[in-house]
mmCIF file of C-alpha atoms in Angstrom:
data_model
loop_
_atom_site.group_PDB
_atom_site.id
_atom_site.type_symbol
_atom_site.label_atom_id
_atom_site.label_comp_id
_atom_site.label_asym_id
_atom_site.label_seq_id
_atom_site.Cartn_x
_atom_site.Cartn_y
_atom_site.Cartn_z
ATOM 1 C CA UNK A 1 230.758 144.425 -15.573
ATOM 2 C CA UNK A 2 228.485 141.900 -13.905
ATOM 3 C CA UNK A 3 227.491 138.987 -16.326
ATOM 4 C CA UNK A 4 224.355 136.671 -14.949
ATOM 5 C CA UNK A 5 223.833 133.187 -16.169
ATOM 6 C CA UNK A 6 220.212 132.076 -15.526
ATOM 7 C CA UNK A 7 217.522 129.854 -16.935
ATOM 8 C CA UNK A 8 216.410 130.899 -20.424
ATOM 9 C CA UNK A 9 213.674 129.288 -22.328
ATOM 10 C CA UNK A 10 213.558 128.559 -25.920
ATOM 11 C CA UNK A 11 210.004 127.734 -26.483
ATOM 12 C CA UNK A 12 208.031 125.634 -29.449
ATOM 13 C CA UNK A 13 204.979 127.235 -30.767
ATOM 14 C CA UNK A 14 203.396 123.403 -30.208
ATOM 15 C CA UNK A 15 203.700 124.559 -26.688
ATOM 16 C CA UNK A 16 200.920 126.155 -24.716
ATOM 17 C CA UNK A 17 203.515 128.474 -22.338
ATOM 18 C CA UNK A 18 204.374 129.772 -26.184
ATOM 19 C CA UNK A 19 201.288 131.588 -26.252
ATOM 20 C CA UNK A 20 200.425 132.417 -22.381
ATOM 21 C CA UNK A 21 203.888 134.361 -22.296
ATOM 22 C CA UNK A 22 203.586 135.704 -25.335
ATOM 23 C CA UNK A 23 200.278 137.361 -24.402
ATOM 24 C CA UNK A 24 201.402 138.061 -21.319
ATOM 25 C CA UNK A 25 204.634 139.992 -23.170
ATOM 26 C CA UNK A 26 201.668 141.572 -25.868
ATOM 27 C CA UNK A 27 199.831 143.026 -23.030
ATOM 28 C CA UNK A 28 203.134 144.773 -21.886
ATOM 29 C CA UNK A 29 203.474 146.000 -24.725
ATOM 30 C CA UNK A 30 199.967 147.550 -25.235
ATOM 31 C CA UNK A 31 199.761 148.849 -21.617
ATOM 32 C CA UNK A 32 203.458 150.432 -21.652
ATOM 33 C CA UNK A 33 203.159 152.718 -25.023
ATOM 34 C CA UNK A 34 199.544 154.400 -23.703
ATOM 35 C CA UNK A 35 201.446 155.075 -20.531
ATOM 36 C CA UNK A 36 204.295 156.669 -23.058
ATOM 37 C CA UNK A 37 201.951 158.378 -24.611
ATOM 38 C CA UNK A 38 200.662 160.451 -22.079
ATOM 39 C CA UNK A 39 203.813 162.549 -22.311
ATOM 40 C CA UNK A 40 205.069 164.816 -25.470
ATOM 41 C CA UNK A 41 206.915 162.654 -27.701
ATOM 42 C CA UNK A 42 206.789 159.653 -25.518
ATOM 43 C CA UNK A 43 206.686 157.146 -28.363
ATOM 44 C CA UNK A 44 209.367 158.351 -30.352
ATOM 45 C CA UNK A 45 211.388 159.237 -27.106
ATOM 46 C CA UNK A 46 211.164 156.104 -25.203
ATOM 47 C CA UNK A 47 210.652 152.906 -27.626
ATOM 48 C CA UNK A 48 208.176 151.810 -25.509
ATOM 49 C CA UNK A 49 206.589 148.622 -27.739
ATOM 50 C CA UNK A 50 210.398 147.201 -28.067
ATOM 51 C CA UNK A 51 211.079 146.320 -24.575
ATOM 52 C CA UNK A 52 208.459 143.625 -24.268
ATOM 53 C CA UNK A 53 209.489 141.771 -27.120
ATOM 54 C CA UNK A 54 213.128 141.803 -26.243
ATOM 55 C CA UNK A 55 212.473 140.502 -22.593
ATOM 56 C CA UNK A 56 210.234 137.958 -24.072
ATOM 57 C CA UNK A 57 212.574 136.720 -26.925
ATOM 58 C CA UNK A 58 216.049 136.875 -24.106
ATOM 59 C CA UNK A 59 213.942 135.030 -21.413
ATOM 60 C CA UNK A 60 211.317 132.936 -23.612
ATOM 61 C CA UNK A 61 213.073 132.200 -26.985
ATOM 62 C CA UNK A 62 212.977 133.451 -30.734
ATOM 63 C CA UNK A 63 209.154 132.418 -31.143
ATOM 64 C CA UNK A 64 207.682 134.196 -28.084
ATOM 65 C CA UNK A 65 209.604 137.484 -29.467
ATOM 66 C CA UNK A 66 208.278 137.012 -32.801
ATOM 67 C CA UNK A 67 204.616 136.426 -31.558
ATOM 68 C CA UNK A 68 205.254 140.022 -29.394
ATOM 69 C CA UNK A 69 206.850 141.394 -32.019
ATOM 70 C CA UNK A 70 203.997 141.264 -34.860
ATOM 71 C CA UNK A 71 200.991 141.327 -32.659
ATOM 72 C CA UNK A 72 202.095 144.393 -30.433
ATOM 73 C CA UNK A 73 201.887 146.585 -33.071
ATOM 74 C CA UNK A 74 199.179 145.684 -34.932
ATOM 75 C CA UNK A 75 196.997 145.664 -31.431
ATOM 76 C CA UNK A 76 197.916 149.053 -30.753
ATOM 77 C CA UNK A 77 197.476 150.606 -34.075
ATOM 78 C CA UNK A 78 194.182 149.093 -34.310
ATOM 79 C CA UNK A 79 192.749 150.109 -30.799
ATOM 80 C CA UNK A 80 194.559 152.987 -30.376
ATOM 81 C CA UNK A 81 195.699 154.398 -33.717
ATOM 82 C CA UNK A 82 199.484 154.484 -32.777
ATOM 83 C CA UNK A 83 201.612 153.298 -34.352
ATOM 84 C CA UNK A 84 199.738 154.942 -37.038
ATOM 85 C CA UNK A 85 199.145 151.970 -40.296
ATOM 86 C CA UNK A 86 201.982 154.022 -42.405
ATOM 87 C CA UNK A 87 204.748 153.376 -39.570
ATOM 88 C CA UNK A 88 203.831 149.775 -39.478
ATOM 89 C CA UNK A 89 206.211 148.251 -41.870
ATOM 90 C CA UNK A 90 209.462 150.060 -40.178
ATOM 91 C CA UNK A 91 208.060 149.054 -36.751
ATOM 92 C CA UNK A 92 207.271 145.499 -37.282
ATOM 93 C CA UNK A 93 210.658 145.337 -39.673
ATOM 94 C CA UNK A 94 212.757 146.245 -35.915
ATOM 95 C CA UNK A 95 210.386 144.199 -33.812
ATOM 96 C CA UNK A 96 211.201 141.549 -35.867
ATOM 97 C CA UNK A 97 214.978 142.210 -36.192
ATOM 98 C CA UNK A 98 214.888 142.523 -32.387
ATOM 99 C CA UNK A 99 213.467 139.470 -31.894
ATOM 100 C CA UNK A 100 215.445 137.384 -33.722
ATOM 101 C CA UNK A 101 218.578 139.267 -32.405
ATOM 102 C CA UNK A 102 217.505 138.883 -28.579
ATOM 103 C CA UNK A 103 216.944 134.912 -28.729
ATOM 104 C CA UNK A 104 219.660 134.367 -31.260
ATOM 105 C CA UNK A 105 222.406 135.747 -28.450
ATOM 106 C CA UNK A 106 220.466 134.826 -25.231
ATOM 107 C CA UNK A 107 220.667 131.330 -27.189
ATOM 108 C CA UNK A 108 224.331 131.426 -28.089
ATOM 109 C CA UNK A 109 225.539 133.280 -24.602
ATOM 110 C CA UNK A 110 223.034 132.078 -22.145
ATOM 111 C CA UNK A 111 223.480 134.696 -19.905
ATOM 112 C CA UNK A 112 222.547 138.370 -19.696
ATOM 113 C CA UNK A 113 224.030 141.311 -19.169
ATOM 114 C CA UNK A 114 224.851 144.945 -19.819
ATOM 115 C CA UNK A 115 226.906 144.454 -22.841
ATOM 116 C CA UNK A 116 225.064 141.610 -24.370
ATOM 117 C CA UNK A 117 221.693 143.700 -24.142
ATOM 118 C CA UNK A 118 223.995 146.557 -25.441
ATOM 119 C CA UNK A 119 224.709 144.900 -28.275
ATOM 120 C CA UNK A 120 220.823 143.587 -29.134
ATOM 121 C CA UNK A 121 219.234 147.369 -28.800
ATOM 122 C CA UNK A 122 222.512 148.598 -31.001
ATOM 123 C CA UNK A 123 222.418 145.542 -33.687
ATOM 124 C CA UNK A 124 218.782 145.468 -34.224
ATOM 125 C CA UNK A 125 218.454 149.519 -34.212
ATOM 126 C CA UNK A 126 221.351 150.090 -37.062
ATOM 127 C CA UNK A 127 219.956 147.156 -38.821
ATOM 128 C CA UNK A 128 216.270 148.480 -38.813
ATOM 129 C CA UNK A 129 217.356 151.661 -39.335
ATOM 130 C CA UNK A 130 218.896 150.682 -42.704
ATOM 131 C CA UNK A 131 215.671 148.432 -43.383
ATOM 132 C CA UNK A 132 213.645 151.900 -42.758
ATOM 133 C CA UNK A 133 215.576 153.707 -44.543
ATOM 134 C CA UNK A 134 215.147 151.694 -47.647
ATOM 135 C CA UNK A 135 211.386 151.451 -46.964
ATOM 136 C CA UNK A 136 210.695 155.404 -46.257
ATOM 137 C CA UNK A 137 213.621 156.524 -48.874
ATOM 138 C CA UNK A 138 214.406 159.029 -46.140
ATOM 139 C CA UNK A 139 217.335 158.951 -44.256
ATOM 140 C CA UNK A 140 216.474 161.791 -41.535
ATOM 141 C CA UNK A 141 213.139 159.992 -40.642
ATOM 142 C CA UNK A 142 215.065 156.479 -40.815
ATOM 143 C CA UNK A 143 217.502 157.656 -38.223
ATOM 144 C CA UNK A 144 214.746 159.322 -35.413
ATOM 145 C CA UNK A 145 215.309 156.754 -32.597
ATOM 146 C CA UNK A 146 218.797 157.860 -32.882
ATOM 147 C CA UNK A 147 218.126 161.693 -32.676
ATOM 148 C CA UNK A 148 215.144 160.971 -30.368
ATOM 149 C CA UNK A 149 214.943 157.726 -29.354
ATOM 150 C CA UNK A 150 218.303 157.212 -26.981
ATOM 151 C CA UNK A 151 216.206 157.134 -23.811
ATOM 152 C CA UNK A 152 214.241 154.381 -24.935
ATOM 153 C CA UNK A 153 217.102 152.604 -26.285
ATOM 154 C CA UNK A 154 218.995 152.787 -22.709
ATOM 155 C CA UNK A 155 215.477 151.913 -21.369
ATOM 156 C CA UNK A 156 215.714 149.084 -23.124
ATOM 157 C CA UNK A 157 219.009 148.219 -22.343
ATOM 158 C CA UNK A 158 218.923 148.789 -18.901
ATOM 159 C CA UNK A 159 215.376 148.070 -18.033
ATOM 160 C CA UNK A 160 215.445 144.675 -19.873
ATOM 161 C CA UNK A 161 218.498 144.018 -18.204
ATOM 162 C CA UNK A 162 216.741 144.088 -14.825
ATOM 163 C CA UNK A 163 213.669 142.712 -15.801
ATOM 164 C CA UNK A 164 215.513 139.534 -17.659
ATOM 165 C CA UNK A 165 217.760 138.843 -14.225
ATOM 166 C CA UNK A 166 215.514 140.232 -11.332
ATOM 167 C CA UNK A 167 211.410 140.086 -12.141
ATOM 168 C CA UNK A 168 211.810 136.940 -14.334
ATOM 169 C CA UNK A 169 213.388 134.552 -12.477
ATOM 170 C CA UNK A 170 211.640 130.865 -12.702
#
């Protein structure tokens, strides 16, 4: 298994590059879910406002994950009423978990690859989907990314493999 050590960021919010990559990271993850949701089920089946935030948080740091992470969905369920306002807390409880997983090992590892992404979609989605399960009280809809979600978790996985060691390489 190929392992990739490259420069990764861990960014201040007193810094201005804080905010210009999170934005640019937000506007991923607006653009990516309507493209999702074009297709039956494409939300549910492919994850789509998690992979922004855990390229931003691998590459950028902790703090440009978190920024993705609570803004994305908010954006989206405001302008386009998905995620709808009751999915919000689970959402932004795994965007959050995900973003503190995602800098916390490209911190501690400082490099990226297969299994270390592996191991950020898996810890943050059993995590969140214990969080959710406690918040909805229902374990069927807590565990939908797992009956439905497993494209967008590989998606994530492998997609923000590539993008973290190919697109973003300064």
């Amino acid at each position: 298994m190929e392992t990739t050590t490259l420069k990764l960021y861990s960014l201040e919010y007193k810094e201005a590059k804080t905010y210009l990559m999170a934005a640019l990271f937000i506007a991923g993850n607006i653009v990516f879910p309507q493209l999702c949701h074009t297709v039956n089920m494409g939300g549910p089946t492919w994850l789509p406002i998690y992979l922004f935030t855990l390229v931003g948080a691998y590459k950028y740091g902790w703090r440009v994950g978190l920024l993705t992470a609570v803004a994305s969905p908010f954006i989206n369920s405001a302008w386009f009423g998905m995620p709808v306002p009751a999915s919000l807390p689970a959402i932004l409880l795994k965007s959050i978990l995900l973003a503190g997983i995602a800098g916390y090992t490209a911190h501690r590892f400082q490099k990226v690859s297969i299994v270390l992404m592996l191991a950020v979609v898996v810890g943050y989605q059993l995590t969140g989907t214990l969080g959710e399960w406690l918040l909805k009280g229902d374990f069927y809809l807590a565990v939908q990314d797992f009956r439905i979600g497993i494209p967008g978790m590989l998606l994530q996985i492998f997609g923000g493999y590539l993008l973290v060691k190919y697109l973003i390489r300064k």
